[in-house]
Tab-separated table of C-alpha atoms and ligand atoms in Angstrom:
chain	number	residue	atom	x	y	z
A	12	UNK	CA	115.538	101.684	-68.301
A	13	UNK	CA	114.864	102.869	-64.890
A	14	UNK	CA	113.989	105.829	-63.423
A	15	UNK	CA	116.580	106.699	-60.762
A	16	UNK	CA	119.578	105.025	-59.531
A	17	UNK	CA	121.377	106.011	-56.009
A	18	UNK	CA	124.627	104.948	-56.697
A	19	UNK	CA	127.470	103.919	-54.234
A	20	UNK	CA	125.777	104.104	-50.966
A	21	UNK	CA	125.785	102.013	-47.818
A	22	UNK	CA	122.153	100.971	-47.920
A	23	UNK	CA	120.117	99.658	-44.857
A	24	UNK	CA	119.379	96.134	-45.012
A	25	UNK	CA	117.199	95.836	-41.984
A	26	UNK	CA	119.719	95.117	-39.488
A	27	UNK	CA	123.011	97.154	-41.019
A	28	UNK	CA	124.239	99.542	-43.901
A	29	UNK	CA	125.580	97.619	-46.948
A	30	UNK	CA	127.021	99.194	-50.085
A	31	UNK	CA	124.578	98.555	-52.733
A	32	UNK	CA	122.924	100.362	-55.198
A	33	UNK	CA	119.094	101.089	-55.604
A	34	UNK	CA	117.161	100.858	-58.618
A	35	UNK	CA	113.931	103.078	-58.780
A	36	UNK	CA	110.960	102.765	-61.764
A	37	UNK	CA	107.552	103.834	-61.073
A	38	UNK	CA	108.026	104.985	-57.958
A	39	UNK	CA	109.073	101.829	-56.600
A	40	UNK	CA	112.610	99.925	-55.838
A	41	UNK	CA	112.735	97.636	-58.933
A	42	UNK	CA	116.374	96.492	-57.759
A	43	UNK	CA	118.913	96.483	-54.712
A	44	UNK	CA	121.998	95.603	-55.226
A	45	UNK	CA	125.997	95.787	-57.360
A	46	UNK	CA	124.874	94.675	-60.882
A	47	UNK	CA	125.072	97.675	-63.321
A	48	UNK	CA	121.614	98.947	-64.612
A	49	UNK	CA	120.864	101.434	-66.984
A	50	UNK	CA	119.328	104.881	-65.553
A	51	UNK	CA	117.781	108.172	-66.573
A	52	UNK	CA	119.029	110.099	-63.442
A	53	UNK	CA	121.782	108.891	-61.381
A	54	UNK	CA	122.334	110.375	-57.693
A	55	UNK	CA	126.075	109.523	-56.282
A	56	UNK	CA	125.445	108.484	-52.350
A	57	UNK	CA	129.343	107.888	-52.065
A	58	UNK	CA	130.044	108.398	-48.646
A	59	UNK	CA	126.080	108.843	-47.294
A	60	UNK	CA	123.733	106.198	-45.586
A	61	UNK	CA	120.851	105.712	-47.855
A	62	UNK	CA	117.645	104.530	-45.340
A	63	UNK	CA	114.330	103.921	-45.653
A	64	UNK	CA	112.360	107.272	-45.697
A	65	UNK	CA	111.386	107.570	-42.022
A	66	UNK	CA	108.063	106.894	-40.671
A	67	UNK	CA	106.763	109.609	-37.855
A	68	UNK	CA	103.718	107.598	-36.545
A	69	UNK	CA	102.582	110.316	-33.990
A	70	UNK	CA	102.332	113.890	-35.333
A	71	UNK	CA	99.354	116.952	-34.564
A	72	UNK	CA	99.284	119.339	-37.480
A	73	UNK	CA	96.552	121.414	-37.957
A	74	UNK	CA	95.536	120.233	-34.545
A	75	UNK	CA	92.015	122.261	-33.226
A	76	UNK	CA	92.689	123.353	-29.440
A	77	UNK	CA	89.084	125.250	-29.489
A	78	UNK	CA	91.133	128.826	-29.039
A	79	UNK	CA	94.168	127.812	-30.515
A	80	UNK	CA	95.453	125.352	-33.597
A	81	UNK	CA	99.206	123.524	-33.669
A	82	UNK	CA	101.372	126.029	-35.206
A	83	UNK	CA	101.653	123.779	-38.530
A	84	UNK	CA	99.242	122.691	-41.085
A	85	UNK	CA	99.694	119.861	-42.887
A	86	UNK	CA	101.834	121.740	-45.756
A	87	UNK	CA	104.328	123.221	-43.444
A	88	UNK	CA	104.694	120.264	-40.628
A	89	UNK	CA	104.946	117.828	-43.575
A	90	UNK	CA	107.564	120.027	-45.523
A	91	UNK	CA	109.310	119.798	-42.084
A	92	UNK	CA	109.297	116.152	-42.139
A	93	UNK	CA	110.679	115.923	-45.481
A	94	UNK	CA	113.511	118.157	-44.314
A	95	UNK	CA	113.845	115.443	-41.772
A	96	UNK	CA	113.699	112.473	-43.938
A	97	UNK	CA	110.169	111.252	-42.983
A	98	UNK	CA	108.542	110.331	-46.044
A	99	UNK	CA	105.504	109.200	-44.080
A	100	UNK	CA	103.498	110.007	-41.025
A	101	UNK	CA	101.000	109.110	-39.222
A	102	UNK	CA	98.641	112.211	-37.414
A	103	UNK	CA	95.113	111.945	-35.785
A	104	UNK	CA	91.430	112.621	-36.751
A	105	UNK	CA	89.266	114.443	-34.332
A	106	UNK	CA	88.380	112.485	-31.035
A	107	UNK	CA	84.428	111.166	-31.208
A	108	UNK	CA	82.474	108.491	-29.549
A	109	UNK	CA	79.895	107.220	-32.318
A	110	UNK	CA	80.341	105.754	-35.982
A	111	UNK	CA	78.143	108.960	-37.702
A	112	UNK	CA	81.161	111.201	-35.902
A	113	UNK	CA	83.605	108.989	-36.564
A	114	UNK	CA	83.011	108.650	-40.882
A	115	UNK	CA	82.655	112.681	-40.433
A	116	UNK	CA	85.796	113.249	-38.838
A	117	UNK	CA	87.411	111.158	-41.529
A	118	UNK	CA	86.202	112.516	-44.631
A	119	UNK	CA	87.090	116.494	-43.042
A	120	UNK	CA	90.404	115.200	-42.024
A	121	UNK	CA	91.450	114.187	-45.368
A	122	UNK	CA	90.145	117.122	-46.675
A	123	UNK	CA	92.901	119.074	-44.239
A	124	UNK	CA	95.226	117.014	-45.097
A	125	UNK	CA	95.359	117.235	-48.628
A	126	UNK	CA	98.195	119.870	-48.889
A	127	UNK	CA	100.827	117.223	-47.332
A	128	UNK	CA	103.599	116.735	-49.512
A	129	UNK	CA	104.667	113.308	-47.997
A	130	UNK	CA	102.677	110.040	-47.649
A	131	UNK	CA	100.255	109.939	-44.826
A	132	UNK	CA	97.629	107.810	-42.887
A	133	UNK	CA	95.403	108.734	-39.634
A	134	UNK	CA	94.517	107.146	-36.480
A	135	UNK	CA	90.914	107.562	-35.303
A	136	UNK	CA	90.345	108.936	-31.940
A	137	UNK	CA	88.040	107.779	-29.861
A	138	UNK	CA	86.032	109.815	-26.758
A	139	UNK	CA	84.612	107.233	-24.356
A	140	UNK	CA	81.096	105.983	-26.239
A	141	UNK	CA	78.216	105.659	-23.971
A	142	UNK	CA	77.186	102.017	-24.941
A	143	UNK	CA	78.822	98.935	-27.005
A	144	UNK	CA	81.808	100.417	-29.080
A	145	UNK	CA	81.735	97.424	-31.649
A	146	UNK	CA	79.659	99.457	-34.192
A	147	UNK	CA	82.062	102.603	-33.285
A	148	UNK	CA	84.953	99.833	-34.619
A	149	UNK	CA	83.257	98.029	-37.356
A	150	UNK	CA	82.829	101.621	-39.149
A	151	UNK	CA	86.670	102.581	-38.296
A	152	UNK	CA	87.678	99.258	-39.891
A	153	UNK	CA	85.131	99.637	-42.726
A	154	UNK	CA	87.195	103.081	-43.609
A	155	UNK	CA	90.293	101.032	-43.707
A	156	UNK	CA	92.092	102.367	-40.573
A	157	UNK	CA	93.636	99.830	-38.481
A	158	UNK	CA	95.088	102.391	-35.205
A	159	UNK	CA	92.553	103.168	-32.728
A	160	UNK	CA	93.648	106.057	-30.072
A	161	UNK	CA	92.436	106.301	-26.441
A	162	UNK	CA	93.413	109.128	-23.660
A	163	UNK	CA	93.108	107.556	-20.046
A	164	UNK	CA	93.109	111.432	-19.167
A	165	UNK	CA	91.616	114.818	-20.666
A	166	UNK	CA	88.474	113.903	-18.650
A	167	UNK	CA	88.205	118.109	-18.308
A	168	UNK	CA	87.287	118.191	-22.066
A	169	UNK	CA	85.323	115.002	-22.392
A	170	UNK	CA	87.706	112.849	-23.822
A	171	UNK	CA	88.790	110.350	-21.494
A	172	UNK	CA	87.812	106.642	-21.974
A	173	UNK	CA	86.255	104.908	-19.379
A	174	UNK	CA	88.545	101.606	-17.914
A	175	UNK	CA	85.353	99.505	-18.780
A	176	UNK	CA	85.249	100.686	-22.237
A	177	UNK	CA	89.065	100.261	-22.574
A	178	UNK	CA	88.424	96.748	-21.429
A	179	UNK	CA	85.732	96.487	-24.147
A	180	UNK	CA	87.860	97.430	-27.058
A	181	UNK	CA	90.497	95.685	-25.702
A	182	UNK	CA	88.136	92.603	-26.361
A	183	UNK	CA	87.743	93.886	-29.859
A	184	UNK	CA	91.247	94.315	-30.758
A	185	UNK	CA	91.580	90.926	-29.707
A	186	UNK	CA	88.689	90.207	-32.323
A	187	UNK	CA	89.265	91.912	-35.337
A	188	UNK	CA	92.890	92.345	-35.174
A	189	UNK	CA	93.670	95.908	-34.565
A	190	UNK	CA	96.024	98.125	-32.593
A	191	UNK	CA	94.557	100.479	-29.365
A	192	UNK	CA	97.107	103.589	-29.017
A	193	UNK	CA	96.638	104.970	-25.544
A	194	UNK	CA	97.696	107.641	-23.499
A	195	UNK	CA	99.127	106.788	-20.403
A	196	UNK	CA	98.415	109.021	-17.560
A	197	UNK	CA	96.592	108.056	-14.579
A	198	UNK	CA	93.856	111.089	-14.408
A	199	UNK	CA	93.081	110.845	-10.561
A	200	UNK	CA	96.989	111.859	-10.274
A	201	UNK	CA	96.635	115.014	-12.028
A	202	UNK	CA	96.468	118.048	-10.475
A	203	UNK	CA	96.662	121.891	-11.821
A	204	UNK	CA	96.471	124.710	-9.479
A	205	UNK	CA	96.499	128.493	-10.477
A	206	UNK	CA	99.731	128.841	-8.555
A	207	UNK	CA	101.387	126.576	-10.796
A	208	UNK	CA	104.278	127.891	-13.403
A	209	UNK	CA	105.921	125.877	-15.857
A	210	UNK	CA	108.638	124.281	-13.755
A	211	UNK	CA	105.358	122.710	-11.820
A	212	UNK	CA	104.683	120.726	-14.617
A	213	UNK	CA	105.922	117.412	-13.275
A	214	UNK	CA	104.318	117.856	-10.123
A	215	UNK	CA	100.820	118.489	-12.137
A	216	UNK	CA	101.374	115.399	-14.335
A	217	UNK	CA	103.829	113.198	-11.961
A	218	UNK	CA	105.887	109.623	-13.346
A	219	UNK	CA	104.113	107.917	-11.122
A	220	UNK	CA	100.702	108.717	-12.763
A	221	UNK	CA	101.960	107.131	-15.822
A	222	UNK	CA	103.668	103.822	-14.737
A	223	UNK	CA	100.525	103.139	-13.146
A	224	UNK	CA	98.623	103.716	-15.499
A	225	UNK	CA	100.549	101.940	-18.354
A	226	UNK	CA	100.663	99.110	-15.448
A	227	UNK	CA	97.134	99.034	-15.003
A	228	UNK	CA	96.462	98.804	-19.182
A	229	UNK	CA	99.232	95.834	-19.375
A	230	UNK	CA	97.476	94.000	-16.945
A	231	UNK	CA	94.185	94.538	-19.072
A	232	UNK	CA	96.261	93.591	-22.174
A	233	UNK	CA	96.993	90.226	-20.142
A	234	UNK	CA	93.121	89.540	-19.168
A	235	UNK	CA	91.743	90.690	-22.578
A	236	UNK	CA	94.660	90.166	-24.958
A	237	UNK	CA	94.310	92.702	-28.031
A	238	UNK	CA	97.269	94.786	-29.166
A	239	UNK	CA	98.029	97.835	-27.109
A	240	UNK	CA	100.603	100.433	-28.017
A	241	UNK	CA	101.724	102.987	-25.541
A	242	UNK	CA	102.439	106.656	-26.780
A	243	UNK	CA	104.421	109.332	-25.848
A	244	UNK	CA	106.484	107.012	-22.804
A	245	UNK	CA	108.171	109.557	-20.597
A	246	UNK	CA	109.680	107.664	-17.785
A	247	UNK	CA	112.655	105.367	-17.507
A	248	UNK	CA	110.521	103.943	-14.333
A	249	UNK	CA	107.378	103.228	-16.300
A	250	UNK	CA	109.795	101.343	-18.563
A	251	UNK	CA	111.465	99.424	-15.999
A	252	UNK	CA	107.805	98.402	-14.015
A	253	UNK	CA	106.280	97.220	-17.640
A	254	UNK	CA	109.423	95.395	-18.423
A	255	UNK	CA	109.797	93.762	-14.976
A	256	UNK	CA	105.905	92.632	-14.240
A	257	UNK	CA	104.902	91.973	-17.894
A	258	UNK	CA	108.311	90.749	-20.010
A	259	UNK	CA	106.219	87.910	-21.879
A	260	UNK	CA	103.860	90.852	-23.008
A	261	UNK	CA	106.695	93.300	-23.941
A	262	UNK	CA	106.562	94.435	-27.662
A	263	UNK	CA	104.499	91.112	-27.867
A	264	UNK	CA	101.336	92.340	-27.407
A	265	UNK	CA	101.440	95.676	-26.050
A	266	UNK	CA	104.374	98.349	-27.611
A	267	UNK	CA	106.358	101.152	-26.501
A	268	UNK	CA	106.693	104.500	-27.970
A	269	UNK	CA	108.880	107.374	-26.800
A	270	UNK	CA	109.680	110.642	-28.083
A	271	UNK	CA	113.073	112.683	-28.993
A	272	UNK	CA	112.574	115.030	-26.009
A	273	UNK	CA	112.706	112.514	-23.317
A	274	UNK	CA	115.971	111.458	-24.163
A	275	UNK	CA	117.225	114.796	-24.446
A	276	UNK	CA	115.722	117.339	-22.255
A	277	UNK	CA	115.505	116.908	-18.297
A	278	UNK	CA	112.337	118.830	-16.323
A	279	UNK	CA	115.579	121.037	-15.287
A	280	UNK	CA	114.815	123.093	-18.485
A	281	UNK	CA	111.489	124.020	-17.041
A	282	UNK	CA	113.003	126.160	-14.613
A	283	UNK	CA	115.256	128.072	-16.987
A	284	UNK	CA	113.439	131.689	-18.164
A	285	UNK	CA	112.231	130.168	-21.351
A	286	UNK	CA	111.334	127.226	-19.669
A	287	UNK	CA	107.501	127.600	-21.137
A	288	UNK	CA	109.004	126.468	-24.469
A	289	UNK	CA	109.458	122.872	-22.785
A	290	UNK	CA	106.243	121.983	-21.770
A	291	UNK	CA	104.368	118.903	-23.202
A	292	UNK	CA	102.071	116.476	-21.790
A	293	UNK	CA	103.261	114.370	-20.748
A	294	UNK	CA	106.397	115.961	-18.817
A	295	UNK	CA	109.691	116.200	-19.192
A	296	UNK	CA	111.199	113.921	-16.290
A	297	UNK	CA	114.630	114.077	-13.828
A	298	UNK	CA	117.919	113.421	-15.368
A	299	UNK	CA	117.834	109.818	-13.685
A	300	UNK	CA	114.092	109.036	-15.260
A	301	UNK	CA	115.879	109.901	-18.537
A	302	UNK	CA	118.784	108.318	-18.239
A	303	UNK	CA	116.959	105.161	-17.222
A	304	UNK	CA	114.612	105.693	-20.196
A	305	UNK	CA	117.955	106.030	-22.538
A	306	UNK	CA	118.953	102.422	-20.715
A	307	UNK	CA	115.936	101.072	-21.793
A	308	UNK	CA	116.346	102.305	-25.264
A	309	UNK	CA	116.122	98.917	-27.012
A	310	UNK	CA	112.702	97.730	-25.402
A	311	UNK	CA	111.430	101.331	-27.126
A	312	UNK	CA	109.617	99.733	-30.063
A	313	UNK	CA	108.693	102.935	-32.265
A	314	UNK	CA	109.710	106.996	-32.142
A	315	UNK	CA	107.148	109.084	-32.521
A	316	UNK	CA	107.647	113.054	-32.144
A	317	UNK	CA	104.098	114.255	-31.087
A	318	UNK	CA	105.002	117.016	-33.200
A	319	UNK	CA	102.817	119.744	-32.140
A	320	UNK	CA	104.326	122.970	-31.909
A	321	UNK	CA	102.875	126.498	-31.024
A	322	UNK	CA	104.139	129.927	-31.847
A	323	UNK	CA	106.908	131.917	-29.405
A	324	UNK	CA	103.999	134.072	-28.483
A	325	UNK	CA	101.177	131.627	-27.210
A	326	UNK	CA	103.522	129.215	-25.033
A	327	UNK	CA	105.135	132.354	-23.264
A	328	UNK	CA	102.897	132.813	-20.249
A	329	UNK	CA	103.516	132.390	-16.623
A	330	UNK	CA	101.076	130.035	-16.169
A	331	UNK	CA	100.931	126.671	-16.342
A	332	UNK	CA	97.506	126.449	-17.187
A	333	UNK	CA	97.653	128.872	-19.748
A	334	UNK	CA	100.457	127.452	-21.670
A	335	UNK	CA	99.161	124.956	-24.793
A	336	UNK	CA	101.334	121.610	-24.375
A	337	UNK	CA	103.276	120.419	-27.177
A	338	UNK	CA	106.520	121.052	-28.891
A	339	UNK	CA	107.955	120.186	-32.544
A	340	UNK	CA	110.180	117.519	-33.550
A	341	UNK	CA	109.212	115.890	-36.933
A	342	UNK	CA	112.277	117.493	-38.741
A	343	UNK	CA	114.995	116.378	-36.223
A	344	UNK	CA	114.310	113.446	-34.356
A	345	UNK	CA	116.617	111.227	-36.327
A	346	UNK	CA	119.376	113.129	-36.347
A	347	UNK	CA	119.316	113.765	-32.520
A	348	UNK	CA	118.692	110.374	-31.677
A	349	UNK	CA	121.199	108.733	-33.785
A	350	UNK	CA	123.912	110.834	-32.188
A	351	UNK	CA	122.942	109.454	-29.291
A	352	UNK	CA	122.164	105.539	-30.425
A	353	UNK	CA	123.250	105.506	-33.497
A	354	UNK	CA	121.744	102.842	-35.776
A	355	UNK	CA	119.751	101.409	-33.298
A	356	UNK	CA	117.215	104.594	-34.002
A	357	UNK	CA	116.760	103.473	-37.591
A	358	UNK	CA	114.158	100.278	-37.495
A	359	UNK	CA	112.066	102.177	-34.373
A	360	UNK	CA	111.836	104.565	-37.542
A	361	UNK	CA	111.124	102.703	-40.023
A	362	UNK	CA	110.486	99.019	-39.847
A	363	UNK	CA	108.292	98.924	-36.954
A	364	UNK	CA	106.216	101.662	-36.677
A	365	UNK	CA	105.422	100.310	-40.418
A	366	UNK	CA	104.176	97.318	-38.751
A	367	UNK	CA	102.404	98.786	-35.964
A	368	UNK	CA	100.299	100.856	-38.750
A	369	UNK	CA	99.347	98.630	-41.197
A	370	UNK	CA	102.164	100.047	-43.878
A	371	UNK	CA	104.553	97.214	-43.710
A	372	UNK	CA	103.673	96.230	-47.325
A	373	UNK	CA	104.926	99.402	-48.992
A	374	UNK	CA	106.886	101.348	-46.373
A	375	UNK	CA	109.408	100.919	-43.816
A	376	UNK	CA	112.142	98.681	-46.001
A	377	UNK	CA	114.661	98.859	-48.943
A	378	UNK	CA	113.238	96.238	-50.753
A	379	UNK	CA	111.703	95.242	-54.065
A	380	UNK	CA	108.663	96.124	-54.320
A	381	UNK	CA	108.277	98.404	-51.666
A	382	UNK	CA	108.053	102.222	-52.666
A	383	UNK	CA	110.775	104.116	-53.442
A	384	UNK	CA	110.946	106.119	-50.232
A	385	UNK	CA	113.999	107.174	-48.901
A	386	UNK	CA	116.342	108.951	-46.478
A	387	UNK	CA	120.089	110.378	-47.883
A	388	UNK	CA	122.394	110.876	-45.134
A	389	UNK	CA	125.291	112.530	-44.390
A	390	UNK	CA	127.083	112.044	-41.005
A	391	UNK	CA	128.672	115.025	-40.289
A	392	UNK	CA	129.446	116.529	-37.125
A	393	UNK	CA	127.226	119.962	-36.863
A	394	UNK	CA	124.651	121.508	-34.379
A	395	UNK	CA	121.647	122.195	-36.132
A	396	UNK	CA	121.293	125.663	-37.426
A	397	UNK	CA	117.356	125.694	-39.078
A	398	UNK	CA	113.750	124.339	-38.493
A	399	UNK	CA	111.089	124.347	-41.450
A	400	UNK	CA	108.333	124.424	-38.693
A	401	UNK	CA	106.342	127.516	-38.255
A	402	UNK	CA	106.183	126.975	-34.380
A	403	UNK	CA	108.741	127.637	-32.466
A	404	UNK	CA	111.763	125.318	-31.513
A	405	UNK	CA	113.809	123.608	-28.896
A	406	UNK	CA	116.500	122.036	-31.453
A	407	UNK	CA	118.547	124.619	-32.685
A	408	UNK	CA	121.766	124.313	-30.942
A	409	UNK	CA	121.568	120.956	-30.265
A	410	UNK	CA	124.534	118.648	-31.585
A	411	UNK	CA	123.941	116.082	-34.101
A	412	UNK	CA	126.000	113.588	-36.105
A	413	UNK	CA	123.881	113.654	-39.090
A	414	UNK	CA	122.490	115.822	-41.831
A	415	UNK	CA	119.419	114.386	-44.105
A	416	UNK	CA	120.920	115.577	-47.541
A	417	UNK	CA	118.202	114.380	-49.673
A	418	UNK	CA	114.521	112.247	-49.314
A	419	UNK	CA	113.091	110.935	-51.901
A	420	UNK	CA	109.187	110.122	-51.967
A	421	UNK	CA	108.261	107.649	-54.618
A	422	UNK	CA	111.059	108.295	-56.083
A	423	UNK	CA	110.812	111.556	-56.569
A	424	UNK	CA	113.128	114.584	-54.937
A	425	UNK	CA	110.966	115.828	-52.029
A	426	UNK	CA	114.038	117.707	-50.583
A	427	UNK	CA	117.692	117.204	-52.184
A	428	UNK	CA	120.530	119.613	-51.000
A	429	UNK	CA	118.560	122.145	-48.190
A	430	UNK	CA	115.625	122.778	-50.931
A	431	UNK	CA	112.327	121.492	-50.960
A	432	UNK	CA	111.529	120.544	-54.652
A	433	UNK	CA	107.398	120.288	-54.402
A	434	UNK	CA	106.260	116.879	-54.162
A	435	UNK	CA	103.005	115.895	-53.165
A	436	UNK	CA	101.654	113.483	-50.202
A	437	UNK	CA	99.515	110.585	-51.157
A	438	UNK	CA	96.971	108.889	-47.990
A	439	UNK	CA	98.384	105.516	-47.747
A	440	UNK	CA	94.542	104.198	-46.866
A	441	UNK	CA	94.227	100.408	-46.623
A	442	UNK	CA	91.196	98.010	-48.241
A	443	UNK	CA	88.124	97.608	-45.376
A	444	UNK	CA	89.270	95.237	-42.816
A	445	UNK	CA	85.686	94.061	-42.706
B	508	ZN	ZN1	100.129	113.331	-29.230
């Protein structure tokens, strides 16, 4: 007998919602389909979209700022996800530039992580090492991660890789088969003046720093070859370049990620009072950059929220430079952005940030086999009311056209009608590469 059926659903296939049942033992989908099977619990999904649990492949809990830490830890931004319907995500070790660091940073990160109470996997970080970074690689791939993250900025705190390194792993990627995540920010076009308030934001970090920038990496991509993936894409115009001087490299061998606020928040909401509560790095852009962006929605390969959220208290400052950047998002990015494009959100959640991280074998699908992770939804017209974050949110208010009524983890109840029911997070690690 199994486990758990969801009865009477219309279940994602991959490319639409189909009414089917799913059939859960061990954990895992055992059956998808209309032929009665015998269960010990049944849950009725009459009426509600039953997707794969969503993947959030760009979080920062527990993230160390020197003087401050993201708001959430790992138990409170991942009981935030749940309420979301993201049954995995993907967040970041500490940045370091050689392989001792790197095994370090690992081994303390899943100690942090270990209150999570959905599935989880990191990306390593890497500073900008001062000779040949194969050794720095051969160790990540030896620890069985497969995402490798870069800044092209944050030279201030040592972080920044150099372009000839880039080039260099760029090489390697093209070797042993992994993914470089970059941010895209051109640091020479980054200025910060004491003077500057939170409405200066896009002036410190301008559009125009990024598309060249991500311009400048796609043209490495086409020299080197390698698998890039942009984060955190802010700019309908950085879209547009990338799209129009590199379309056979598109989400072929370089990938685009973009975030819930850029498609619904404009740099105008920098100059309202509480206009400190929208700053992120990078910025939020004009109303034409976004709407561009939104345009461009179906070359965005993956969502990720680069959920980092602070308390009330430490973003209100006048400021600029004193304000941490970040914001939250891991609870409501699919319920924002499918009331705005509608199914289209659900394999940039699911499906392909899967593949992009090495998952695609167990997450990501309704399928046989795969586990038994998923997303109960309700559409429902509603602005949202709550946030399980500790920081401090932007969402409330907004109007969605969905409500996550249940996610399941392995089959298990992780949240089911506005409760969390105490499941626990498992690292999703994968065997050494080499
Ligand atoms: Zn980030």
């Amino acid at each position: 007998m199994d486990d758990l059926s969801i009865k009477n659903g219309s279940v994602w296939t991959g490319t639409r919602h189909e009414r089917a049942d799913v059939a859960v033992k061990d954990g895992t989908i055992v059956a998808v389909g209309l032929e009665p099977r015998p269960a010990a619990a049944v849950y009725d999904a009459a009426g509600r979209f039953v997707n794969p649990g969503f993947i959030d492949p760009h979080v920062h809990f527990d993230l160390d700022l020197g003087r401050l830490r993201s708001a959430d830890d790992f138990r409170s931004g991942s009981i935030a996800a749940a309420f979301g319907g993201v049954t995995t995500f993907v967040d970041f070790l500490a940045p370091t530039d050689d392989e001792h660091d790197l095994e370090r940073a690992y081994h303390a990160r899943l100690e942090e992580a270990e209150d999570a109470v959905v599935d989880y996997r990191f990306h390593a970080t890497i500073k900008n090492p001062k000779g040949d970074p194969e050794a720095y690689v051969r160790k990540m791939l030896s620890l069985g991660m497969t995402t490798l993250k870069l800044f092209t900025t944050y030279s201030d705190s040592g972080r920044r890789t150099s372009d000839d390194q880039i080039e260099r792993l760029l090489d390697l990627s093209e070797r042993y088969g992994f993914t470089i995540l970059a941010h895209i920010e051109d640091d020479s076009m980054i200025t910060m003046k004491d003077s500057y308030g939170p409405k200066d934001l896009p002036r410190s970090r301008p559009a125009a720093g990024e598309t060249a920038e991500a311009l400048k990496l796609a043209g490495f991509v086409e020299k080197h070859g390698g698998t890039l993936y942009m984060v955190h894409l802010s700019s309908g115009a950085t879209l547009d370049a990338l799209r129009d001087r590199y379309p056979h490299l598109l989400n072929r061998k370089f990938f685009i990620e973009s975030c819930p606020h850029y498609f619904a928040f404009t740099a105008d909401a920098l100059s309202r009072p509480d206009g400190f509560l929208y700053t992120m790095s990078p910025a939020l852009r004009t109303a034409a950059e976004r709407d561009r962006l939104a345009e461009g929605f179906s070359d965005v390969y993956a969502i990720g929220t680069d959920h980092c959220p602070f308390s009330r208290a430490e973003k209100e400052h006048d400021r600029l430079r004193d304000i941490p950047m970040g914001i939250g998002g891991v609870e409501h990015a699919y319920a924002v952005l499918s009331a705005r494009f509608g199914d289209a959100v659900i394999p940039k959640m699911t499906e392909h940030p899967a593949l992009i991280n090495g998952l695609a074998d167990r997450k990501g699908r309704i399928a046989v086999g795969c586990d038994a992770d998923l997303a109960i939804v309700r559409p429902v017209r509603e602005r949202i009311v709550s946030d399980h974050s500790r920081g401090c949110t932007v969402w409330t208010g907004t109007d969605v056209t969905a409500r996550i009524e249940a996610t399941i983890l392995r089959g298990a109840f992780a949240v089911r009608d506005g409760r969390f029911l105490g499941t626990k997070g498992n690292y999703v690690g994968r065997k050494p590469m080499i």
